[in-house]
Amino acid sequence: MLRTHTCGELKLGDAGKQVTLAGWVQRTRDKGSVLWIDLRDRYGITQLIFEEGKTEKSLVDNARSVGREYVIQVEGTVVERLSKNDKMATGDIEIKVSALHVLNAAKLPPFTIEDDTDGGDELRMKYRYLDLRRNPVRESLQLRHKMAQQTRAYLDGQQFIEVETPVLIKSTPEGARDFVVPSRIHHGEFYALPQSPQTFKQLLMVSGFDRYYQIVKCFRDEDLRADRQPEFTQIDCEMAFITQEDILNTFEGLIRHLFKNVKGIDLPSVPRMRYDDAMALYGSDKPDTRFEMKFVEITSNTRGKNFPVFESAQLVVGINAKGCSEYSRKQLDELTEFVKRPQVGAKGLVYVQYRTDGTIKSSVDKFYSADDLKVWLEKFNAAPGDLLLILSGEEYQTRKQLNELRLLMGEKLGLRDKQKFSALWVMDFPLLEWNEETNRYHAMHHPFTSPKREDIALLDTDPGKVRANAYDMVINGTEVGGGSIRIHDRPTQQLMFTHLGFTEDEARKQFGFLMEAFEYGAPPHGGIAFGFDRLCSIFGGADSIRDFIAFPKNNAGRDVMIDTPSTISEEQLKELALKVPNPKA
């Protein structure tokens, strides 16, 4: 070993020890008569000291020649520091150096390797191996490691078995776009990278492995954002001979175990909410329940007053922003501009100020009397000091728009604290959703989700009303996991494919292996998959999943460090029987 200790472990009790350390030069401070070097490794920083007259001159000269990020090895004695640093784990000691060896010189980094760096996102991603030296990124990956450890510990204790499933699989038309892999041996035929191990984990249930899990890499060729990457990791789980209640209890246990053992937080029992209630009260199937501000409908209380906007609206609904009644006209105009942004899509905003002196002022005083507005205030359970913010229009769109406004107000009022955690089960999703582009129903989750038994008859008469045996885990307004009880018999699975627009031949070609497996004694089963990267970012209090992935892609799906995706040689294309069109042609 090139070191006897790490740079984060030496304490005052080690004074007098002869040690060897190795690492990177964080910084140097030269006062003429004294030179200090901060030596860094994964475990921390230790200060080295070189003194004119006490340290050999050639050693001091050698120390002065090293620059930032040089890789060095030093030998010396642990001594007590005169000026201690209580912000460092090793701040009580320093190393009086007797030998220094440069193991590798380094160019000046393109950004500073500090907690608060001067490097932008793109630059740090290009030099990700340098970015990984910074404490915040290292700590994020250590958190990820601990999350994986504790996930395995909990599931092992619940008699789950970890099984690896294939990475080269069959492409399917449902869901997001697949990444496809051409076969060199079978020209014109392709593998796909898995969006999920869904069918394989169901086959494991048929095989008798009644409790399966895998921390598994998955792939989706879809548009990216802060919480998406083309390759991502799931905690993928399946159980047989269970009910929905068993699934919810088992995986609520997992989430509570992670909070307890990773964050030291005793998460309370996770409440449950029906999908319909989530949409009615929050306008979202993943509501942020760290704060209230529930929706209040006043459609019937706005009719007959000749206000065209409300008269023509399918829904009039609002929120009570408590303590905001004294917002200025400028602040109210900013909220109006926010809801009118194309990303939100509202045509305007109505407000009612219930001022602290008890007076009422609204943007619709011309149409509604003080008595009318008092009725609204009562419906919102408003008190002096509150501000009502009201939208109107088509029901579904208006609820979505109000959700965006609610989240904005939660942010403005400091109600979305990243160190506060609120978990929720959302249940009873619609089984199917209508797609205007394809003019047919698609599975809201996936085509293997079981419908509620009492709703199966509605598949023929009113498919949109069929509820699924599906459930999502939501934390702080982010969906972190989703699953369902699966179909486990061939006739029901064939019925589902029919209602999704598959012909019998198409269903057989895509999923014949699964339906045939169901004929060999498939047990009732269900499962869930958690977005591991998202869970890590929530535990780490971050908005983006990037820093919890060692080598992430950028917003365009590119790895700017290794410059990929990239072209391949003509010889490789010929082997694969592929032709790539010339973009200049």
XYZ file of C-alpha atoms in Angstrom:
585
model
C 0.000 0.000 0.000
C 1.202 3.506 -0.803
C -0.348 4.827 2.409
C -0.716 3.771 6.035
C -3.743 5.997 6.686
C -6.337 7.946 4.737
C -6.601 11.736 4.736
C -9.741 11.704 6.877
C -8.865 9.509 9.849
C -5.952 10.964 11.844
C -6.840 12.585 15.183
C -5.025 14.197 18.113
C -4.618 10.753 19.687
C -2.375 9.836 16.737
C 0.192 12.561 17.598
C 3.734 11.234 17.350
C 2.906 8.480 14.839
C 4.992 8.018 11.727
C 2.547 7.880 8.792
C 2.423 7.711 5.014
C -0.374 9.487 3.167
C -1.226 9.704 -0.539
C -3.731 11.809 -2.431
C -4.354 14.946 -4.460
C -3.153 18.463 -3.702
C -6.242 20.494 -2.834
C -4.418 23.800 -2.308
C -1.120 25.274 -1.106
C -0.527 28.282 1.153
C 2.994 29.739 1.122
C 3.854 32.293 3.846
C 7.568 32.286 3.044
C 8.832 30.762 6.241
C 6.012 28.200 6.346
C 4.342 26.269 3.523
C 1.121 24.315 3.982
C -0.401 21.799 1.577
C -3.919 20.424 1.958
C -3.841 16.796 0.840
C -7.172 15.281 -0.215
C -8.493 11.801 -0.847
C -11.989 10.290 -0.811
C -12.029 10.267 2.991
C -11.128 13.872 3.765
C -8.316 16.446 3.907
C -5.139 16.495 5.996
C -2.851 19.522 6.313
C 0.882 19.077 5.622
C 3.454 21.516 7.022
C 6.925 22.454 5.713
C 9.004 24.973 7.764
C 12.074 26.889 6.621
C 15.019 25.956 8.835
C 13.259 22.876 10.237
C 12.435 21.040 6.997
C 15.180 20.073 4.568
C 15.530 22.825 1.910
C 15.279 20.418 -1.056
C 12.041 19.056 0.412
C 10.598 22.583 0.765
C 11.617 23.373 -2.826
C 10.004 20.144 -3.997
C 6.819 21.031 -2.104
C 6.740 24.492 -3.727
C 6.875 22.871 -7.176
C 3.645 20.901 -6.828
C 0.398 22.335 -8.160
C -3.316 21.753 -7.668
C -4.413 18.154 -8.253
C -0.869 16.766 -8.311
C -0.898 13.196 -6.998
C 1.665 12.940 -4.205
C 2.824 10.618 -1.436
C 4.240 11.985 1.812
C 5.865 10.508 4.894
C 5.986 12.320 8.196
C 4.995 12.693 11.823
C 1.550 13.555 13.162
C 1.781 16.734 15.280
C -0.752 18.930 17.037
C -1.797 22.027 15.111
C -1.237 25.391 16.737
C -4.261 26.902 14.935
C -6.955 24.250 14.952
C -9.784 24.006 12.401
C -13.033 22.680 13.877
C -14.586 22.463 10.396
C -12.255 19.607 9.426
C -12.349 16.081 10.837
C -8.533 16.229 10.955
C -8.431 19.856 12.071
C -6.571 19.173 15.336
C -3.451 17.780 13.666
C -1.070 18.252 10.745
C 1.737 16.201 9.239
C 5.327 17.391 9.685
C 6.656 16.057 6.376
C 9.966 14.213 6.101
C 9.629 12.905 2.510
C 7.533 13.851 -0.527
C 7.176 11.932 -3.787
C 5.295 13.204 -6.838
C 3.381 10.190 -8.143
C 1.885 12.117 -11.051
C 1.867 15.741 -12.131
C -1.408 17.358 -13.216
C -2.535 20.077 -15.573
C -4.423 22.975 -14.019
C -8.064 21.808 -13.836
C -10.618 23.657 -16.018
C -12.624 24.467 -12.858
C -11.865 24.552 -9.162
C -12.262 21.268 -7.288
C -14.177 22.868 -4.417
C -17.618 22.412 -2.847
C -18.695 25.664 -4.520
C -17.062 25.350 -7.911
C -16.792 27.895 -10.720
C -17.560 25.254 -13.369
C -20.876 25.222 -15.254
C -22.929 22.054 -15.801
C -21.664 21.298 -19.295
C -18.010 21.880 -18.401
C -18.244 19.695 -15.287
C -19.945 16.920 -17.282
C -17.180 17.031 -19.896
C -14.640 16.526 -17.107
C -16.857 14.370 -14.933
C -13.881 12.449 -13.529
C -12.740 15.758 -12.004
C -16.226 16.717 -10.850
C -16.421 13.405 -8.989
C -13.525 14.569 -6.800
C -15.729 17.308 -5.283
C -17.298 16.600 -1.887
C -20.974 17.227 -2.844
C -20.838 14.782 -5.769
C -18.882 12.187 -3.779
C -21.370 12.474 -0.920
C -24.269 11.988 -3.351
C -22.749 8.744 -4.620
C -22.040 7.606 -1.058
C -25.714 8.230 -0.272
C -26.658 6.136 -3.315
C -24.382 3.345 -2.092
C -26.023 3.404 1.343
C -29.511 3.411 -0.208
C -28.618 0.298 -2.235
C -27.132 -1.410 0.823
C -30.219 -0.743 2.943
C -32.593 -1.757 0.137
C -30.885 -5.131 -0.106
C -30.794 -5.512 3.674
C -34.554 -4.924 3.981
C -35.583 -7.125 1.037
C -33.214 -9.920 2.084
C -34.881 -9.813 5.491
C -38.270 -10.222 3.775
C -37.113 -13.416 1.962
C -36.754 -11.786 -1.456
C -34.200 -13.272 -3.861
C -32.180 -11.092 -6.250
C -32.305 -12.421 -9.818
C -30.701 -10.850 -12.901
C -32.878 -10.640 -16.014
C -31.743 -10.217 -19.661
C -30.590 -6.892 -21.097
C -31.075 -7.887 -24.756
C -34.813 -8.466 -25.105
C -37.721 -8.098 -27.563
C -39.016 -4.688 -28.646
C -42.651 -3.941 -27.760
C -44.906 -1.222 -29.188
C -46.483 -0.112 -25.883
C -44.982 2.540 -23.598
C -41.997 4.762 -24.364
C -39.644 4.247 -27.310
C -37.170 1.395 -27.088
C -33.446 1.620 -27.700
C -32.884 -1.028 -30.375
C -29.755 -3.088 -30.975
C -29.135 -4.584 -34.447
C -28.089 -8.212 -34.614
C -24.899 -8.958 -36.572
C -25.802 -12.640 -36.981
C -29.476 -12.180 -37.842
C -29.534 -9.374 -40.410
C -32.634 -7.191 -40.297
C -33.531 -8.335 -36.789
C -33.117 -6.349 -33.594
C -32.932 -6.682 -29.852
C -34.244 -3.955 -27.569
C -32.833 -2.723 -24.283
C -35.386 -3.218 -21.480
C -37.589 -0.333 -20.349
C -38.372 -2.620 -17.418
C -37.924 -6.335 -16.622
C -41.750 -6.564 -16.433
C -42.462 -9.775 -18.322
C -39.403 -11.559 -16.912
C -40.346 -10.887 -13.317
C -43.848 -12.185 -14.038
C -42.298 -15.322 -15.527
C -40.259 -15.708 -12.338
C -43.535 -15.772 -10.429
C -44.787 -18.527 -12.734
C -41.473 -20.301 -12.021
C -42.143 -20.357 -8.286
C -39.696 -17.629 -7.186
C -42.408 -15.967 -5.156
C -40.360 -12.965 -3.955
C -38.000 -11.398 -6.503
C -36.079 -8.138 -6.581
C -33.352 -6.538 -8.639
C -31.603 -3.171 -8.576
C -31.599 -2.999 -12.340
C -30.584 -0.708 -15.187
C -33.412 0.226 -17.576
C -33.530 2.251 -20.808
C -36.064 4.578 -22.436
C -35.521 6.584 -25.586
C -37.584 9.591 -24.503
C -37.263 13.343 -24.070
C -35.149 14.249 -21.080
C -35.598 16.561 -18.086
C -34.064 16.976 -14.624
C -35.455 13.702 -13.256
C -35.003 11.630 -16.435
C -32.050 9.960 -18.121
C -31.999 7.598 -21.126
C -30.599 4.946 -18.781
C -31.823 4.799 -15.218
C -32.013 2.396 -12.292
C -35.048 0.745 -10.695
C -35.630 -1.199 -7.512
C -37.717 -3.819 -9.300
C -39.839 -6.179 -7.194
C -42.531 -8.851 -7.599
C -44.440 -11.084 -5.172
C -46.759 -14.086 -5.648
C -49.673 -15.393 -3.583
C -50.434 -11.905 -2.281
C -53.142 -9.246 -2.279
C -52.741 -5.551 -2.990
C -52.687 -4.944 0.765
C -49.635 -7.205 1.105
C -47.775 -5.216 -1.553
C -48.597 -1.861 0.041
C -47.562 -2.992 3.510
C -44.309 -4.612 2.330
C -43.094 -1.631 0.326
C -44.294 1.002 2.729
C -42.010 -0.951 5.061
C -39.137 -0.552 2.588
C -39.577 3.224 2.339
C -39.834 3.624 6.109
C -36.747 1.406 6.546
C -34.761 3.614 4.134
C -35.791 6.835 5.885
C -34.904 5.357 9.272
C -31.568 3.812 8.319
C -30.320 6.360 5.781
C -31.787 9.654 7.053
C -32.487 8.815 10.693
C -36.145 9.845 10.176
C -39.131 7.964 11.570
C -41.560 8.327 8.685
C -45.180 7.962 9.860
C -47.602 5.480 8.316
C -48.181 6.385 4.688
C -51.736 7.640 3.998
C -53.696 6.502 0.940
C -55.673 8.542 -1.558
C -57.837 7.538 -4.506
C -56.767 8.848 -7.902
C -60.106 10.675 -8.333
C -59.637 12.464 -5.004
C -56.050 13.417 -5.833
C -57.189 14.994 -9.099
C -60.152 16.763 -7.434
C -58.178 18.143 -4.473
C -54.774 18.775 -6.065
C -55.139 18.527 -9.857
C -52.355 15.946 -9.934
C -51.918 12.201 -9.511
C -48.700 12.958 -7.617
C -49.693 15.715 -5.184
C -47.189 17.417 -2.928
C -48.753 16.884 0.498
C -46.116 18.739 2.498
C -48.697 21.541 2.585
C -52.491 21.846 2.359
C -53.893 24.474 -0.046
C -56.504 22.021 -1.379
C -58.747 22.938 -4.290
C -62.200 24.365 -3.582
C -64.892 24.286 -6.302
C -67.292 27.253 -6.504
C -68.839 26.671 -9.946
C -72.430 26.788 -8.658
C -71.696 29.949 -6.639
C -70.591 31.940 -9.682
C -73.554 31.493 -12.058
C -76.113 34.131 -13.004
C -73.942 37.209 -12.473
C -73.183 37.907 -16.153
C -69.451 37.291 -15.841
C -68.838 35.588 -19.216
C -65.620 33.817 -18.190
C -67.338 31.939 -15.348
C -70.688 31.504 -17.094
C -69.097 29.544 -19.954
C -66.730 27.535 -17.754
C -67.189 23.847 -17.038
C -65.349 24.333 -13.726
C -64.546 27.276 -11.439
C -62.012 26.263 -8.800
C -59.427 27.926 -6.603
C -56.963 27.803 -3.712
C -56.566 29.795 -0.521
C -53.082 31.282 -0.192
C -53.090 31.997 3.519
C -51.441 35.227 4.662
C -51.106 36.653 1.145
C -53.973 39.183 1.128
C -51.628 42.170 1.040
C -49.989 41.131 -2.237
C -49.337 44.218 -4.388
C -50.849 44.733 -7.822
C -47.421 43.922 -9.284
C -47.302 40.583 -7.440
C -50.842 39.700 -8.553
C -49.976 40.599 -12.160
C -46.933 38.299 -11.939
C -49.178 35.424 -10.838
C -51.525 36.178 -13.737
C -48.627 36.140 -16.189
C -47.440 32.849 -14.716
C -50.744 31.035 -15.334
C -50.936 32.514 -18.856
C -47.547 31.066 -19.827
C -47.846 28.455 -22.624
C -46.521 25.775 -20.268
C -49.519 26.387 -17.951
C -52.096 27.536 -20.485
C -54.749 29.442 -18.460
C -56.452 32.456 -20.023
C -56.410 34.507 -16.849
C -56.642 34.603 -13.052
C -59.324 35.891 -10.689
C -58.331 36.936 -7.174
C -60.109 37.908 -3.962
C -58.178 39.709 -1.214
C -59.607 39.277 2.282
C -57.509 42.015 3.811
C -56.294 42.058 7.390
C -58.659 44.950 8.196
C -61.625 42.783 7.145
C -62.306 44.528 3.821
C -62.731 42.514 0.619
C -61.222 43.464 -2.739
C -61.413 41.363 -5.913
C -60.654 41.515 -9.615
C -64.368 40.882 -10.348
C -65.996 43.541 -8.117
C -67.875 44.757 -11.183
C -69.841 41.474 -11.344
C -69.983 40.184 -7.767
C -71.177 41.996 -4.642
C -69.518 41.867 -1.219
C -72.190 39.367 -0.138
C -71.390 37.153 -3.147
C -67.698 37.236 -2.297
C -68.397 36.429 1.375
C -70.023 33.183 0.215
C -66.826 32.334 -1.656
C -64.709 33.166 1.384
C -66.814 30.845 3.539
C -66.413 28.016 1.028
C -62.628 28.498 1.178
C -62.672 28.744 4.978
C -60.815 32.043 4.548
C -59.769 34.381 7.359
C -58.615 37.999 7.223
C -55.173 38.011 5.618
C -55.995 35.326 3.036
C -55.896 35.512 -0.759
C -58.145 33.444 -3.034
C -56.721 32.542 -6.459
C -59.332 31.209 -8.889
C -59.149 29.635 -12.363
C -61.900 28.473 -14.694
C -62.384 26.517 -17.895
C -62.539 22.907 -19.058
C -62.397 20.623 -16.021
C -59.285 18.518 -16.587
C -57.122 21.330 -17.969
C -58.190 23.792 -15.271
C -57.243 21.401 -12.499
C -53.806 20.860 -14.068
C -53.312 24.632 -14.383
C -54.312 25.222 -10.766
C -51.886 22.503 -9.673
C -49.043 24.510 -11.241
C -50.208 27.654 -9.446
C -50.525 25.770 -6.146
C -46.951 24.478 -6.423
C -45.703 27.991 -7.216
C -47.456 29.422 -4.161
C -46.101 26.589 -2.020
C -42.607 27.553 -3.217
C -43.161 31.272 -2.574
C -44.463 30.602 0.945
C -41.572 28.286 1.855
C -43.869 25.269 2.207
C -41.798 22.936 0.000
C -38.917 22.373 2.403
C -36.517 19.766 0.949
C -35.741 18.518 4.462
C -39.416 17.772 5.145
C -40.852 14.541 3.720
C -44.451 13.600 3.029
C -45.240 10.220 1.452
C -48.551 9.122 -0.069
C -50.036 6.081 -1.786
C -52.216 7.038 -4.780
C -54.557 4.190 -5.745
C -57.412 3.143 -8.047
C -56.032 4.655 -11.244
C -57.973 4.383 -14.489
C -56.941 1.219 -16.306
C -56.991 2.915 -19.718
C -56.513 6.423 -21.090
C -57.653 7.743 -24.454
C -55.002 8.954 -26.897
C -56.234 11.578 -29.368
C -53.343 10.985 -31.787
C -53.815 7.223 -32.150
C -57.592 7.464 -31.605
C -57.641 4.504 -29.228
C -57.184 3.536 -25.595
C -53.741 2.846 -24.167
C -52.828 1.223 -20.865
C -52.207 3.952 -18.273
C -49.510 1.808 -16.643
C -48.864 -1.246 -18.857
C -50.997 -3.951 -20.514
C -50.374 -6.511 -17.750
C -52.160 -4.495 -15.063
C -55.226 -6.220 -13.646
C -58.555 -4.389 -13.796
C -60.689 -4.260 -10.670
C -62.740 -7.459 -10.879
C -66.007 -5.576 -10.363
C -65.173 -3.259 -13.309
C -64.321 -5.893 -15.952
C -67.798 -5.730 -17.513
C -67.250 -2.006 -18.202
C -64.480 -2.853 -20.686
C -67.189 -3.453 -23.297
C -69.483 -0.547 -22.382
C -67.398 2.257 -20.828
C -63.641 1.453 -20.923
C -62.642 4.836 -19.503
C -64.449 4.047 -16.249
C -62.529 0.809 -15.559
C -60.281 1.094 -12.518
C -56.925 -0.637 -12.242
C -55.470 -2.588 -9.345
C -52.626 -0.071 -9.493
C -50.850 2.106 -6.972
C -48.118 4.762 -6.970
C -45.857 5.874 -4.157
C -45.481 9.670 -4.133
C -42.972 11.579 -1.996
C -42.966 15.392 -1.925
C -44.937 15.606 -5.166
C -42.682 13.207 -7.080
C -43.738 9.742 -8.181
C -40.974 7.497 -6.868
C -42.604 4.118 -7.477
C -45.507 2.447 -9.189
C -46.950 -0.995 -9.517
C -50.036 -3.141 -9.774
C -51.611 -6.512 -9.268
C -51.029 -8.355 -12.548
C -53.275 -10.342 -14.812
C -52.347 -13.998 -14.291
C -54.677 -15.932 -16.648
C -54.686 -16.136 -20.433
C -58.356 -15.214 -21.122
C -58.171 -11.942 -19.151
C -54.819 -11.049 -20.685
C -56.190 -11.729 -24.172
C -59.243 -9.570 -23.357
C -56.937 -6.747 -22.281
C -54.903 -6.956 -25.483
C -58.124 -6.868 -27.530
C -59.272 -3.662 -25.808
C -55.849 -2.141 -26.424
C -56.277 -2.693 -30.162
C -54.023 -5.734 -30.604
C -55.149 -8.336 -33.111
C -54.845 -11.931 -31.959
C -51.784 -12.403 -34.197
C -50.114 -9.219 -32.891
C -50.703 -10.271 -29.271
C -49.310 -13.732 -29.994
C -46.233 -12.322 -31.774
C -45.419 -9.839 -29.016
C -46.477 -11.670 -25.872
C -47.332 -15.231 -26.826
C -44.622 -16.571 -24.506
C -46.252 -14.873 -21.503
C -49.796 -15.996 -22.295
C -48.578 -19.545 -22.842
C -46.785 -19.409 -19.478
C -50.071 -18.426 -17.825
C -51.485 -21.788 -18.983
C -48.922 -23.692 -16.903
C -50.155 -22.586 -13.493
C -49.489 -18.892 -12.910
C -50.125 -17.771 -9.307
C -51.817 -14.475 -8.415
C -49.005 -11.935 -8.299
C -48.152 -8.252 -8.262
C -45.267 -5.924 -7.780
C -43.775 -2.479 -7.855
C -40.755 -0.646 -9.217
C -39.119 2.350 -7.546
C -37.072 4.904 -9.464
C -33.802 4.477 -7.585
C -32.178 7.642 -8.985
C -35.243 9.713 -8.033
C -35.350 8.241 -4.541
C -31.690 9.125 -4.062
C -32.223 12.719 -5.228
C -35.169 13.169 -2.834
C -33.160 11.767 0.076
C -30.309 14.091 -0.945
C -32.582 17.157 -1.173
C -31.769 17.752 -4.861
C -33.964 18.655 -7.844
C -31.900 16.708 -10.373
C -30.919 13.046 -10.441
C -27.641 13.766 -12.259
C -25.376 14.060 -9.235
C -26.598 10.681 -7.994
C -25.396 8.996 -11.200
C -21.655 8.566 -11.672
C -21.600 9.353 -15.398
C -24.884 10.969 -16.491
C -25.990 12.237 -19.899
C -26.836 15.886 -20.585
C -30.265 17.296 -21.535
C -29.740 16.247 -25.135
C -28.997 12.642 -24.138
C -25.294 13.037 -24.921
C -22.320 11.937 -22.869
C -20.089 14.948 -23.542
C -17.154 13.332 -21.706
C -16.769 10.372 -24.098
C -18.629 12.145 -26.955
C -21.445 9.704 -27.584
C -23.745 8.890 -29.343
C -21.295 8.858 -32.234
C -20.947 7.401 -35.688
C -19.548 3.926 -36.270
C -17.281 2.745 -39.063
C -18.449 1.690 -42.508
C -17.098 -1.785 -41.752
C -19.324 -2.103 -38.663
C -22.344 -0.856 -40.611
C -21.636 -3.415 -43.332
C -21.406 -6.229 -40.752
C -24.817 -5.209 -39.389
C -26.316 -4.832 -42.885
C -27.229 -1.236 -42.050
C -27.057 1.956 -44.051
C -26.986 5.375 -42.426
C -28.193 8.200 -44.692
C -25.684 10.947 -45.417
C -26.995 14.084 -43.639
C -25.307 16.264 -46.280
C -27.005 14.505 -49.176
